[in-house]
Amino acid sequence: KLNNILKAERKFRLFYWLKYFSKTKSYFFNSLFKNIKNIKKDKKVGITKNNVLLLHNFLKISNMIIRRTFIFICTILCANVLFAQFYSGGVKYSINGSTVSVTGYDASTLPANLEIPNTVTNEETGQSYTVTAIGESAFYYCQDLIAISIPNTVTSIGDYAFKNTPLVSITFEENSNLLTIGSYAFQYCSSLASIIIPKSVTSFGSYAFGSCSALSTVTFEEDSELTTIWGSAFSSCISLT
């Protein structure tokens, strides 16, 4: 439904501005030809009233066309940004070439136990994309999300991505390629009791797991490549010993 709404809005914007642009173009040429005919009837040579009028109308209409063309182009660019996104399985994806990032969700269709796929298909276009990132604030304060499985194609989890969610389970697919966990990514996930960090992870941001009060076990896979843990990454994790 969301894809259909976006598609309808896109068609409306295009139709509106094309109609507006066409109307302006028609007005410009009608006025131009009218003034040219008037000049032909004038036998005098040099600057005439009709010459001045023609120049005035030309400049006026040219400015109008430039303004409306600029607005039209801006509208198209905004539409391209808007329609570089789509929903699938309750998750919002933003397109970046042949890959996508998870950037939001639809609370009405998002499952409590979410398994993000390695690849996802835009139903509107039929194009498939590789999921490579979970963006900033993607699931911020999502109160229906209980468990999540993150595919091995994801290389980064953005700041605030899962902040203040009731997660009890976070699973990383085998052979994970995750490199970074952003600041505040899992802060206030107060129901999370344990987590296994993939060996590919190289850094945690500040307060990445801050105030996860039930977190009692953090396991790092063997041969971990972790090199950086920013300040207070596990601040106020009162169950950690």
PDB file of C-alpha atoms in Angstrom:
ATOM      1  CA  LYS A   1       0.000   0.000   0.000  1.00  0.00           C
ATOM      2  CA  LEU A   2       2.816   2.403   0.866  1.00  0.00           C
ATOM      3  CA  ASN A   3       4.502   1.722  -2.482  1.00  0.00           C
ATOM      4  CA  ASN A   4       1.204   2.392  -4.304  1.00  0.00           C
ATOM      5  CA  ILE A   5       0.743   5.683  -2.451  1.00  0.00           C
ATOM      6  CA  LEU A   6       4.290   6.794  -3.329  1.00  0.00           C
ATOM      7  CA  LYS A   7       3.740   5.783  -6.958  1.00  0.00           C
ATOM      8  CA  ALA A   8       0.464   7.747  -7.179  1.00  0.00           C
ATOM      9  CA  GLU A   9       2.101  10.833  -5.654  1.00  0.00           C
ATOM     10  CA  ARG A  10       4.933  10.617  -8.141  1.00  0.00           C
ATOM     11  CA  LYS A  11       2.526  10.491 -11.095  1.00  0.00           C
ATOM     12  CA  PHE A  12       0.571  13.450  -9.731  1.00  0.00           C
ATOM     13  CA  ARG A  13       3.727  15.590  -9.333  1.00  0.00           C
ATOM     14  CA  LEU A  14       4.955  14.761 -12.826  1.00  0.00           C
ATOM     15  CA  PHE A  15       1.541  15.412 -14.406  1.00  0.00           C
ATOM     16  CA  TYR A  16       1.117  18.728 -12.584  1.00  0.00           C
ATOM     17  CA  TRP A  17       4.498  20.173 -13.528  1.00  0.00           C
ATOM     18  CA  LEU A  18       4.438  18.916 -17.099  1.00  0.00           C
ATOM     19  CA  LYS A  19       1.038  20.536 -17.545  1.00  0.00           C
ATOM     20  CA  TYR A  20       2.316  23.773 -15.995  1.00  0.00           C
ATOM     21  CA  PHE A  21       5.473  23.769 -18.107  1.00  0.00           C
ATOM     22  CA  SER A  22       3.496  23.029 -21.295  1.00  0.00           C
ATOM     23  CA  LYS A  23       1.119  25.903 -20.579  1.00  0.00           C
ATOM     24  CA  THR A  24       4.006  28.339 -20.060  1.00  0.00           C
ATOM     25  CA  LYS A  25       5.757  27.178 -23.224  1.00  0.00           C
ATOM     26  CA  SER A  26       2.579  27.630 -25.287  1.00  0.00           C
ATOM     27  CA  TYR A  27       1.995  31.126 -23.893  1.00  0.00           C
ATOM     28  CA  PHE A  28       5.570  32.139 -24.677  1.00  0.00           C
ATOM     29  CA  PHE A  29       5.474  31.133 -28.352  1.00  0.00           C
ATOM     30  CA  ASN A  30       2.000  32.559 -28.967  1.00  0.00           C
ATOM     31  CA  SER A  31       3.111  35.912 -27.573  1.00  0.00           C
ATOM     32  CA  LEU A  32       6.376  35.823 -29.506  1.00  0.00           C
ATOM     33  CA  PHE A  33       4.713  35.092 -32.877  1.00  0.00           C
ATOM     34  CA  LYS A  34       2.064  37.722 -32.229  1.00  0.00           C
ATOM     35  CA  ASN A  35       4.698  40.408 -31.682  1.00  0.00           C
ATOM     36  CA  ILE A  36       6.708  39.308 -34.703  1.00  0.00           C
ATOM     37  CA  LYS A  37       3.621  39.734 -36.879  1.00  0.00           C
ATOM     38  CA  ASN A  38       3.090  43.202 -35.475  1.00  0.00           C
ATOM     39  CA  ILE A  39       6.677  44.169 -36.308  1.00  0.00           C
ATOM     40  CA  LYS A  40       6.266  42.962 -39.888  1.00  0.00           C
ATOM     41  CA  LYS A  41       3.309  45.325 -40.275  1.00  0.00           C
ATOM     42  CA  ASP A  42       5.410  48.237 -39.032  1.00  0.00           C
ATOM     43  CA  LYS A  43       7.269  49.783 -41.984  1.00  0.00           C
ATOM     44  CA  LYS A  44       9.655  51.832 -39.835  1.00  0.00           C
ATOM     45  CA  VAL A  45      13.218  50.749 -39.297  1.00  0.00           C
ATOM     46  CA  GLY A  46      15.040  50.926 -35.905  1.00  0.00           C
ATOM     47  CA  ILE A  47      13.613  50.916 -32.428  1.00  0.00           C
ATOM     48  CA  THR A  48       9.838  50.772 -32.453  1.00  0.00           C
ATOM     49  CA  LYS A  49       7.190  50.329 -29.839  1.00  0.00           C
ATOM     50  CA  ASN A  50       6.643  46.767 -31.000  1.00  0.00           C
ATOM     51  CA  ASN A  51      10.367  46.008 -30.770  1.00  0.00           C
ATOM     52  CA  VAL A  52      10.444  47.193 -27.174  1.00  0.00           C
ATOM     53  CA  LEU A  53       7.267  45.285 -26.369  1.00  0.00           C
ATOM     54  CA  LEU A  54       8.670  42.130 -27.921  1.00  0.00           C
ATOM     55  CA  LEU A  55      11.889  42.396 -25.926  1.00  0.00           C
ATOM     56  CA  HIS A  56       9.974  43.100 -22.732  1.00  0.00           C
ATOM     57  CA  ASN A  57       7.681  40.097 -23.232  1.00  0.00           C
ATOM     58  CA  PHE A  58      10.598  37.890 -24.223  1.00  0.00           C
ATOM     59  CA  LEU A  59      12.509  38.727 -21.032  1.00  0.00           C
ATOM     60  CA  LYS A  60       9.434  38.407 -18.869  1.00  0.00           C
ATOM     61  CA  ILE A  61       8.416  35.045 -20.277  1.00  0.00           C
ATOM     62  CA  SER A  62      11.996  33.778 -20.324  1.00  0.00           C
ATOM     63  CA  ASN A  63      12.294  34.495 -16.620  1.00  0.00           C
ATOM     64  CA  MET A  64       8.996  32.760 -16.020  1.00  0.00           C
ATOM     65  CA  ILE A  65      10.119  29.693 -17.945  1.00  0.00           C
ATOM     66  CA  ILE A  66      13.443  29.600 -16.112  1.00  0.00           C
ATOM     67  CA  ARG A  67      11.722  29.806 -12.720  1.00  0.00           C
ATOM     68  CA  ARG A  68       9.180  27.111 -13.540  1.00  0.00           C
ATOM     69  CA  THR A  69      11.801  24.907 -15.142  1.00  0.00           C
ATOM     70  CA  PHE A  70      13.920  25.244 -12.012  1.00  0.00           C
ATOM     71  CA  ILE A  71      10.949  24.281  -9.834  1.00  0.00           C
ATOM     72  CA  PHE A  72      10.173  21.383 -12.165  1.00  0.00           C
ATOM     73  CA  ILE A  73      13.761  20.084 -11.962  1.00  0.00           C
ATOM     74  CA  CYS A  74      13.795  20.424  -8.166  1.00  0.00           C
ATOM     75  CA  THR A  75      10.520  18.514  -7.982  1.00  0.00           C
ATOM     76  CA  ILE A  76      11.935  15.705 -10.115  1.00  0.00           C
ATOM     77  CA  LEU A  77      15.064  15.544  -7.963  1.00  0.00           C
ATOM     78  CA  CYS A  78      12.963  15.402  -4.802  1.00  0.00           C
ATOM     79  CA  ALA A  79      10.818  12.700  -6.366  1.00  0.00           C
ATOM     80  CA  ASN A  80      13.940  10.701  -7.208  1.00  0.00           C
ATOM     81  CA  VAL A  81      15.048  10.924  -3.580  1.00  0.00           C
ATOM     82  CA  LEU A  82      11.587   9.970  -2.380  1.00  0.00           C
ATOM     83  CA  PHE A  83      11.269   7.020  -4.733  1.00  0.00           C
ATOM     84  CA  ALA A  84      14.745   5.733  -3.987  1.00  0.00           C
ATOM     85  CA  GLN A  85      12.994   4.067  -1.069  1.00  0.00           C
ATOM     86  CA  PHE A  86      10.596   1.188  -0.700  1.00  0.00           C
ATOM     87  CA  TYR A  87       9.044  -1.054   1.931  1.00  0.00           C
ATOM     88  CA  SER A  88       9.225  -4.822   2.213  1.00  0.00           C
ATOM     89  CA  GLY A  89       8.129  -6.979   5.116  1.00  0.00           C
ATOM     90  CA  GLY A  90       7.468  -3.938   7.286  1.00  0.00           C
ATOM     91  CA  VAL A  91      10.998  -2.609   6.762  1.00  0.00           C
ATOM     92  CA  LYS A  92      11.932   0.574   4.897  1.00  0.00           C
ATOM     93  CA  TYR A  93      14.904   0.324   2.537  1.00  0.00           C
ATOM     94  CA  SER A  94      16.839   3.175   0.914  1.00  0.00           C
ATOM     95  CA  ILE A  95      18.520   2.430  -2.414  1.00  0.00           C
ATOM     96  CA  ASN A  96      22.180   3.174  -3.063  1.00  0.00           C
ATOM     97  CA  GLY A  97      23.124   1.762  -6.451  1.00  0.00           C
ATOM     98  CA  SER A  98      22.903  -2.018  -6.258  1.00  0.00           C
ATOM     99  CA  THR A  99      22.657  -2.067  -2.463  1.00  0.00           C
ATOM    100  CA  VAL A 100      20.196  -0.874   0.164  1.00  0.00           C
ATOM    101  CA  SER A 101      20.291   0.285   3.752  1.00  0.00           C
ATOM    102  CA  VAL A 102      17.581  -0.329   6.327  1.00  0.00           C
ATOM    103  CA  THR A 103      16.383   3.153   7.273  1.00  0.00           C
ATOM    104  CA  GLY A 104      13.012   2.745   8.942  1.00  0.00           C
ATOM    105  CA  TYR A 105       9.961   0.600   9.499  1.00  0.00           C
ATOM    106  CA  ASP A 106       6.186   0.434   9.258  1.00  0.00           C
ATOM    107  CA  ALA A 107       4.926  -0.352  12.741  1.00  0.00           C
ATOM    108  CA  SER A 108       1.656  -1.773  11.414  1.00  0.00           C
ATOM    109  CA  THR A 109       3.344  -4.570   9.437  1.00  0.00           C
ATOM    110  CA  LEU A 110       6.700  -5.066  11.176  1.00  0.00           C
ATOM    111  CA  PRO A 111       6.981  -8.562  12.713  1.00  0.00           C
ATOM    112  CA  ALA A 112       8.070  -8.844  16.352  1.00  0.00           C
ATOM    113  CA  ASN A 113      10.681 -11.425  15.319  1.00  0.00           C
ATOM    114  CA  LEU A 114      12.404  -9.789  12.387  1.00  0.00           C
ATOM    115  CA  GLU A 115      14.791 -11.559  10.064  1.00  0.00           C
ATOM    116  CA  ILE A 116      16.434  -9.110   7.697  1.00  0.00           C
ATOM    117  CA  PRO A 117      17.255 -10.858   4.400  1.00  0.00           C
ATOM    118  CA  ASN A 118      20.596 -10.800   2.568  1.00  0.00           C
ATOM    119  CA  THR A 119      18.813  -9.510  -0.531  1.00  0.00           C
ATOM    120  CA  VAL A 120      15.482  -7.783  -0.906  1.00  0.00           C
ATOM    121  CA  THR A 121      13.318  -7.122  -3.955  1.00  0.00           C
ATOM    122  CA  ASN A 122      11.443  -3.924  -4.736  1.00  0.00           C
ATOM    123  CA  GLU A 123       8.017  -5.279  -5.694  1.00  0.00           C
ATOM    124  CA  GLU A 124       7.259  -2.201  -7.785  1.00  0.00           C
ATOM    125  CA  THR A 125      10.293  -2.542 -10.070  1.00  0.00           C
ATOM    126  CA  GLY A 126      11.268  -6.178  -9.609  1.00  0.00           C
ATOM    127  CA  GLN A 127      14.848  -5.073  -8.880  1.00  0.00           C
ATOM    128  CA  SER A 128      16.793  -6.959  -6.180  1.00  0.00           C
ATOM    129  CA  TYR A 129      19.344  -5.361  -3.865  1.00  0.00           C
ATOM    130  CA  THR A 130      21.910  -6.515  -1.329  1.00  0.00           C
ATOM    131  CA  VAL A 131      21.299  -5.291   2.220  1.00  0.00           C
ATOM    132  CA  THR A 132      24.572  -3.794   3.465  1.00  0.00           C
ATOM    133  CA  ALA A 133      23.711  -1.489   6.358  1.00  0.00           C
ATOM    134  CA  ILE A 134      21.260  -0.703   9.123  1.00  0.00           C
ATOM    135  CA  GLY A 135      21.047   3.059   9.108  1.00  0.00           C
ATOM    136  CA  GLU A 136      20.947   5.673  11.832  1.00  0.00           C
ATOM    137  CA  SER A 137      17.811   5.494  14.004  1.00  0.00           C
ATOM    138  CA  ALA A 138      16.368   2.773  11.755  1.00  0.00           C
ATOM    139  CA  PHE A 139      14.408   1.124  14.596  1.00  0.00           C
ATOM    140  CA  TYR A 140      14.721   3.842  17.214  1.00  0.00           C
ATOM    141  CA  TYR A 141      12.074   3.395  19.937  1.00  0.00           C
ATOM    142  CA  CYS A 142      10.386   0.553  18.043  1.00  0.00           C
ATOM    143  CA  GLN A 143       8.320  -0.927  20.851  1.00  0.00           C
ATOM    144  CA  ASP A 144       7.177  -4.036  18.957  1.00  0.00           C
ATOM    145  CA  LEU A 145      10.584  -5.446  18.044  1.00  0.00           C
ATOM    146  CA  ILE A 146      11.494  -8.419  20.246  1.00  0.00           C
ATOM    147  CA  ALA A 147      14.116 -10.296  18.222  1.00  0.00           C
ATOM    148  CA  ILE A 148      16.216  -9.561  15.177  1.00  0.00           C
ATOM    149  CA  SER A 149      18.448 -11.573  12.884  1.00  0.00           C
ATOM    150  CA  ILE A 150      21.065  -9.574  10.979  1.00  0.00           C
ATOM    151  CA  PRO A 151      22.443 -10.994   7.698  1.00  0.00           C
ATOM    152  CA  ASN A 152      26.146 -11.436   6.987  1.00  0.00           C
ATOM    153  CA  THR A 153      25.977  -8.854   4.198  1.00  0.00           C
ATOM    154  CA  VAL A 154      25.505  -5.999   6.693  1.00  0.00           C
ATOM    155  CA  THR A 155      28.755  -4.152   7.375  1.00  0.00           C
ATOM    156  CA  SER A 156      27.547  -1.383   9.673  1.00  0.00           C
ATOM    157  CA  ILE A 157      24.914  -0.604  12.278  1.00  0.00           C
ATOM    158  CA  GLY A 158      24.291   3.122  12.556  1.00  0.00           C
ATOM    159  CA  ASP A 159      24.001   5.395  15.571  1.00  0.00           C
ATOM    160  CA  TYR A 160      20.770   4.972  17.565  1.00  0.00           C
ATOM    161  CA  ALA A 161      19.745   2.099  15.257  1.00  0.00           C
ATOM    162  CA  PHE A 162      18.001   0.059  17.973  1.00  0.00           C
ATOM    163  CA  LYS A 163      17.995   2.507  20.850  1.00  0.00           C
ATOM    164  CA  ASN A 164      15.215   2.019  23.370  1.00  0.00           C
ATOM    165  CA  THR A 165      13.757  -1.147  21.869  1.00  0.00           C
ATOM    166  CA  PRO A 166      12.578  -4.187  23.901  1.00  0.00           C
ATOM    167  CA  LEU A 167      14.960  -6.571  22.139  1.00  0.00           C
ATOM    168  CA  VAL A 168      15.615  -9.860  23.931  1.00  0.00           C
ATOM    169  CA  SER A 169      17.556 -11.510  21.113  1.00  0.00           C
ATOM    170  CA  ILE A 170      20.103 -10.272  18.569  1.00  0.00           C
ATOM    171  CA  THR A 171      21.446 -12.863  16.152  1.00  0.00           C
ATOM    172  CA  PHE A 172      24.191 -12.330  13.601  1.00  0.00           C
ATOM    173  CA  GLU A 173      24.284 -14.694  10.642  1.00  0.00           C
ATOM    174  CA  GLU A 174      27.294 -16.985  10.404  1.00  0.00           C
ATOM    175  CA  ASN A 175      30.333 -15.487   8.669  1.00  0.00           C
ATOM    176  CA  SER A 176      29.186 -11.975   9.497  1.00  0.00           C
ATOM    177  CA  ASN A 177      30.963  -9.071   7.801  1.00  0.00           C
ATOM    178  CA  LEU A 178      29.845  -6.492  10.347  1.00  0.00           C
ATOM    179  CA  LEU A 179      32.580  -3.908  10.954  1.00  0.00           C
ATOM    180  CA  THR A 180      31.111  -1.145  13.088  1.00  0.00           C
ATOM    181  CA  ILE A 181      28.429  -0.703  15.725  1.00  0.00           C
ATOM    182  CA  GLY A 182      27.491   2.950  16.047  1.00  0.00           C
ATOM    183  CA  SER A 183      27.135   5.126  19.110  1.00  0.00           C
ATOM    184  CA  TYR A 184      24.001   4.495  21.185  1.00  0.00           C
ATOM    185  CA  ALA A 185      23.090   1.687  18.758  1.00  0.00           C
ATOM    186  CA  PHE A 186      21.597  -0.562  21.441  1.00  0.00           C
ATOM    187  CA  GLN A 187      21.352   1.872  24.343  1.00  0.00           C
ATOM    188  CA  TYR A 188      18.438   1.249  26.732  1.00  0.00           C
ATOM    189  CA  CYS A 189      17.705  -2.210  25.310  1.00  0.00           C
ATOM    190  CA  SER A 190      16.886  -3.157  28.893  1.00  0.00           C
ATOM    191  CA  SER A 191      15.543  -6.636  28.084  1.00  0.00           C
ATOM    192  CA  LEU A 192      18.687  -7.832  26.305  1.00  0.00           C
ATOM    193  CA  ALA A 193      20.473 -10.417  28.462  1.00  0.00           C
ATOM    194  CA  SER A 194      23.254 -11.650  26.182  1.00  0.00           C
ATOM    195  CA  ILE A 195      24.930 -11.028  22.832  1.00  0.00           C
ATOM    196  CA  ILE A 196      27.626 -12.633  20.714  1.00  0.00           C
ATOM    197  CA  ILE A 197      29.792 -10.095  18.875  1.00  0.00           C
ATOM    198  CA  PRO A 198      31.022 -11.277  15.433  1.00  0.00           C
ATOM    199  CA  LYS A 199      34.797 -11.503  15.068  1.00  0.00           C
ATOM    200  CA  SER A 200      34.670  -9.118  12.101  1.00  0.00           C
ATOM    201  CA  VAL A 201      33.626  -6.151  14.271  1.00  0.00           C
ATOM    202  CA  THR A 202      36.439  -3.608  14.623  1.00  0.00           C
ATOM    203  CA  SER A 203      34.809  -0.855  16.694  1.00  0.00           C
ATOM    204  CA  PHE A 204      31.988   0.112  19.075  1.00  0.00           C
ATOM    205  CA  GLY A 205      30.720   3.653  19.334  1.00  0.00           C
ATOM    206  CA  SER A 206      30.122   5.530  22.572  1.00  0.00           C
ATOM    207  CA  TYR A 207      27.326   4.073  24.721  1.00  0.00           C
ATOM    208  CA  ALA A 208      26.741   1.371  22.094  1.00  0.00           C
ATOM    209  CA  PHE A 209      25.253  -0.882  24.794  1.00  0.00           C
ATOM    210  CA  GLY A 210      24.827   1.756  27.458  1.00  0.00           C
ATOM    211  CA  SER A 211      22.132   1.169  30.102  1.00  0.00           C
ATOM    212  CA  CYS A 212      21.332  -2.356  28.920  1.00  0.00           C
ATOM    213  CA  SER A 213      20.482  -3.228  32.492  1.00  0.00           C
ATOM    214  CA  ALA A 214      19.765  -6.941  31.908  1.00  0.00           C
ATOM    215  CA  LEU A 215      22.905  -7.561  29.856  1.00  0.00           C
ATOM    216  CA  SER A 216      24.949 -10.114  31.755  1.00  0.00           C
ATOM    217  CA  THR A 217      26.940 -11.879  29.031  1.00  0.00           C
ATOM    218  CA  VAL A 218      28.934 -10.420  26.144  1.00  0.00           C
ATOM    219  CA  THR A 219      30.799 -12.972  24.068  1.00  0.00           C
ATOM    220  CA  PHE A 220      33.410 -12.093  21.474  1.00  0.00           C
ATOM    221  CA  GLU A 221      33.971 -14.682  18.773  1.00  0.00           C
ATOM    222  CA  GLU A 222      37.380 -16.271  18.566  1.00  0.00           C
ATOM    223  CA  ASP A 223      40.008 -14.297  16.631  1.00  0.00           C
ATOM    224  CA  SER A 224      38.084 -11.082  17.162  1.00  0.00           C
ATOM    225  CA  GLU A 225      39.348  -8.103  15.148  1.00  0.00           C
ATOM    226  CA  LEU A 226      38.033  -5.555  17.626  1.00  0.00           C
ATOM    227  CA  THR A 227      40.471  -2.655  18.041  1.00  0.00           C
ATOM    228  CA  THR A 228      38.390   0.254  19.335  1.00  0.00           C
ATOM    229  CA  ILE A 229      35.773   0.598  22.063  1.00  0.00           C
ATOM    230  CA  TRP A 230      34.770   4.220  22.520  1.00  0.00           C
ATOM    231  CA  GLY A 231      33.939   5.670  25.915  1.00  0.00           C
ATOM    232  CA  SER A 232      31.121   4.237  28.020  1.00  0.00           C
ATOM    233  CA  ALA A 233      30.245   1.549  25.471  1.00  0.00           C
ATOM    234  CA  PHE A 234      28.856  -0.602  28.304  1.00  0.00           C
ATOM    235  CA  SER A 235      28.011   2.172  30.726  1.00  0.00           C
ATOM    236  CA  SER A 236      25.351   1.335  33.345  1.00  0.00           C
ATOM    237  CA  CYS A 237      25.183  -2.321  32.323  1.00  0.00           C
ATOM    238  CA  ILE A 238      24.627  -3.246  35.943  1.00  0.00           C
ATOM    239  CA  SER A 239      24.289  -6.994  35.317  1.00  0.00           C
ATOM    240  CA  LEU A 240      27.726  -7.355  33.720  1.00  0.00           C
ATOM    241  CA  THR A 241      30.301  -8.863  36.042  1.00  0.00           C
TER     242      THR A 241
END
